[in-house]
Amino acid sequence: MPTTAATDPAAEQYRPLLHYTPEQNWMNDPNGLVHHEGVYHMYYQYNPFGTRWGNMSWGHATSTDLLSWDERPVAIPQTFNAEGVSTEDIFSGSVVSDATNTSGFGTSENPPLVAVYTSTYTSAHPALAGKQAQSLAYSTDDGQTWTKYGGNPVLDRNSSNFRDPKVFRYDGPAGSYWVMVAVEATDKKVVLYKSVDLKSWSHLSDFGPANATDGIWECPDLFALPVDGDPNNVKWVLVVNLNPGAVAGGSGGQYFVGNFDGTTFTSESTDDFNAIPPGDTIGGFNNGHYDEWEVGHQGGDPNGLPWGPAPAQGTLPNQNTVSGHIGAGLINSFGGGDHPVGTLSSPAFTITKDYVNFLIGGGQHPQAPGTQIGNQPPPGYLLFDGFEYPGTLSDAGWELTGDFEPTRNPSTVGGNFTIGNKWINTFEGGPHQDENRGTITSPSFYLTDTRISLLLGGGRRTDGQLQVELVVDGAVVRTATGADSGDLNWQNWDVAEHFGKSAVVRIVDNAGGAWGHLTLDHMVLGSEPAKPRSDETTVNLVVNGSVVRSTTGSNSETLDWASWDVREFDGEQGRIMVADNNRSGWGHILADEFNLSDAEALPRMQEHDWLDWGKDYYAAVSFNNVPENRRIMLGWMNNWDYGQDTPTSSWRGTMALPREVSLISTAKGPRLRQEVVREIDSFRNTSASYTEVARDLSQGTSQLPFSGELLQIDATFLPGTAERFGLTVLGAGTEATKIGYDAEKGRLFVDRRNSGVEDFHPAFTSINYTPVQLIDGKLKLRIYVDRSSVEVFAQDGSATMTDQVFPLPGADDIATFSDGGTARLESLTITPLNQAMWR
């Protein structure tokens, strides 16, 4: 059933007043963006029946100024069969003005608008179930009503992931025809086709994979722009949205700059994955040997696993495809699967440069504080000979009850990370495995020290049915249970209060079912606690015997650059230790190309060109047919990581502000500049603007005597001695959205970790960064604030960040801040904005 909208949408807490939202229900990607007869048409992915994704149809809204939108009836609904079952969902696409009626859907006097969209055929479709193909619909009444073409689909590749056609008219040296830019989403490939009538299509070329490829590719666009406004210097921009795998996590958009000759797009901005920062090599692993690196593996594995006898050449058996490494070899601890563990250590080297750079991938298991990579017991007295008895537990004075039999105890099998050859395993200690029940009780001993450390694995219970107990004076004074794991790890009991007393250890197993057993080994009575064994998959820098830097993988088989600032260790000896100490999922580590350098290696994601560096700018495409050759883009202001869970009420999904894009010259070549369309000027309430005088920003936060939730903020800063500085908006008490600059790293950031409501999804809380160079030592910002979002344009739009936020009721405070020193506020003007929607 359709969701019932509030009587006054503007009264809903998070309803934006400047950005487009449907009055009710779910909205995602903008589709069919076109200017026609003085009107901007925005179609979009829409669910007419609820506030989450589904029932995909094309919604519709119109505007004459790109900001005040009137919602229209559903334009192209999903298709149903005679039984009322959906057979076709209407996915993303584009609309063109067929001015010369090449399609034949209109007349020369009344040419049609033609929508080219993806038909996603459901399991109920009689011929194309599960497939995606491109279809047409046409309108002869200025985009108000639409007729689906009877010859659909017009382009079918027999694919389940062929979608999101953006069509435009090409007029150039190669001729004059329609060009379709679509994607094979899971192949990370853009596919280009041509047509003279929009009905019959022939293949032109493919592009990709390139640059960011961690997610599926979607919603492409291709258009030409003059560089610096010079009509004699034109480049083409190819936009590719992807999900997940964007720079801030989840969904986002990247772009390429290059040339299009009517057939093929050639990128001039594809990043060189094989570039290594200049410097001194510590380990490159490309000659078939580990050279002087020390190979360590648990138990003296005869095959040297997990590392193997030589560096891997790429992907190992049963491993997903490994990518991102450079040269002929790399460190890959997937040898033998995730189970084998070990360390790999470099020779010592003198730290003579500012950074240690390396490529890393594999499992995300960081090094926990206070843990050890090995399995070293603490100093002290080994109780019960570590169970290395020459006979049975009964022979050594232990009492067994229930299912536990002397001949089965101690055990010699079961459990990982045991020490020696024998231990207690209640799975093996009786005939019924996990269904064994009974107790195993030690001889008495005296507590002559303050701590007992024990290696324990097996099942976890909290009801007393499965635990190791310390019994003093007939009372249970300490207990421990497992972690539902075959890996034994150290636990510690503080027994100082019972010093000098007699005690026994009792293993209680009255549990059945999965993990209905315990594994116990190596109990030490001493004064120091055991360090738990780490489950890390890490690359570590060791200086003076201590780990001073540690980096883990990201649960990815794609390696990317990591960098450590090591200036504080200049002149000291260090070594690299790669550790695989994990036997669970993603229990392996990948590493390659270690070097000392004066240049910091940035993650490849930060080297790519992104439409936006925030979390909430996706599926951005441009309008067709805009007057004055303006290129105006519109994106969905949301993220698929959490988009269906945002805490809005009668609707879900928002469009970002429309942006005019241009190409400007940079040190990297022509790159996009973005600014909100000039039409926003008519919504600026300049008579109510607030201007702050230029002043120094002393350390701390200073609230301004001005507030608001619908604003344009223009500010210019100088870093001074500050480490970080900037503004907070939509504040209330300790909660606010922080927009700032990290002077040391040269990065702009939006921090929404304390921005109001953040707990609706674990992926929402974030701090996002983008590299921004100061110009003449200054940072210039333009920020648009609209109730539940911030859009930040830095250095005249050379970098942008877009983030949703969900502030507390009434949160509209604005403040400046400076951390670690004094910054300079050179100028600040805050201009209220008038409502464009729901007036």
XYZ file of N, CA and C in Angstrom, residues 673 713-718 725 748 772-775 777-783 792-799 827:
87
model
N 35.616 20.830 -12.350
C 35.250 21.813 -11.334
C 33.734 21.790 -11.236
N 27.192 29.093 3.328
C 28.299 29.618 4.126
C 29.512 29.767 3.219
N 30.089 30.964 3.200
C 31.313 31.230 2.459
C 32.386 31.629 3.456
N 33.503 30.884 3.442
C 34.547 31.120 4.435
C 35.920 30.945 3.800
N 36.873 31.744 4.285
C 38.267 31.619 3.889
C 39.124 31.563 5.147
N 40.022 30.570 5.202
C 40.868 30.353 6.373
C 42.338 30.359 5.971
N 43.199 30.697 6.925
C 44.625 30.448 6.862
C 44.983 29.534 8.024
N 41.335 22.967 11.735
C 40.490 24.139 11.935
C 39.286 24.037 11.024
N 40.834 18.079 3.533
C 39.543 18.560 4.008
C 38.762 17.378 4.563
N 43.166 18.435 -0.423
C 42.903 19.778 -0.944
C 44.165 20.609 -0.733
N 44.698 21.170 -1.819
C 45.859 22.030 -1.714
C 45.422 23.459 -1.417
N 46.152 24.097 -0.505
C 45.901 25.511 -0.245
C 46.331 26.331 -1.452
N 45.630 27.424 -1.683
C 45.955 28.350 -2.767
C 46.371 29.666 -2.133
N 48.223 29.836 0.256
C 48.191 29.568 1.687
C 46.813 29.577 2.303
N 45.757 29.639 1.466
C 44.403 29.816 1.989
C 43.499 28.646 1.601
N 42.504 28.401 2.430
C 41.439 27.441 2.154
C 40.140 28.211 1.980
N 39.520 28.022 0.815
C 38.253 28.695 0.523
C 37.152 27.647 0.461
N 36.078 27.860 1.217
C 34.976 26.906 1.293
C 33.659 27.594 0.963
N 32.808 26.863 0.266
C 31.393 27.225 0.148
C 30.608 26.008 0.605
N 29.727 26.200 1.571
C 29.000 25.098 2.201
C 27.509 25.383 2.098
N 29.831 20.467 0.552
C 31.001 21.316 0.738
C 31.749 21.418 -0.590
N 32.008 22.656 -1.024
C 32.752 22.923 -2.245
C 34.020 23.678 -1.853
N 35.168 23.040 -2.074
C 36.441 23.620 -1.664
C 37.180 24.188 -2.860
N 37.877 25.295 -2.622
C 38.717 25.938 -3.630
C 37.958 26.105 -4.949
N 36.813 26.781 -4.846
C 35.971 27.083 -6.012
C 35.493 25.826 -6.722
N 35.259 24.763 -5.964
C 34.660 23.556 -6.527
C 35.638 22.574 -7.117
N 36.942 22.712 -6.828
C 37.902 21.716 -7.312
C 37.778 20.406 -6.561
N 37.182 20.440 -5.380
C 36.874 19.220 -4.623
C 35.553 19.427 -3.908
N 37.716 35.492 6.228
C 36.389 36.022 5.895
C 35.348 34.947 6.176
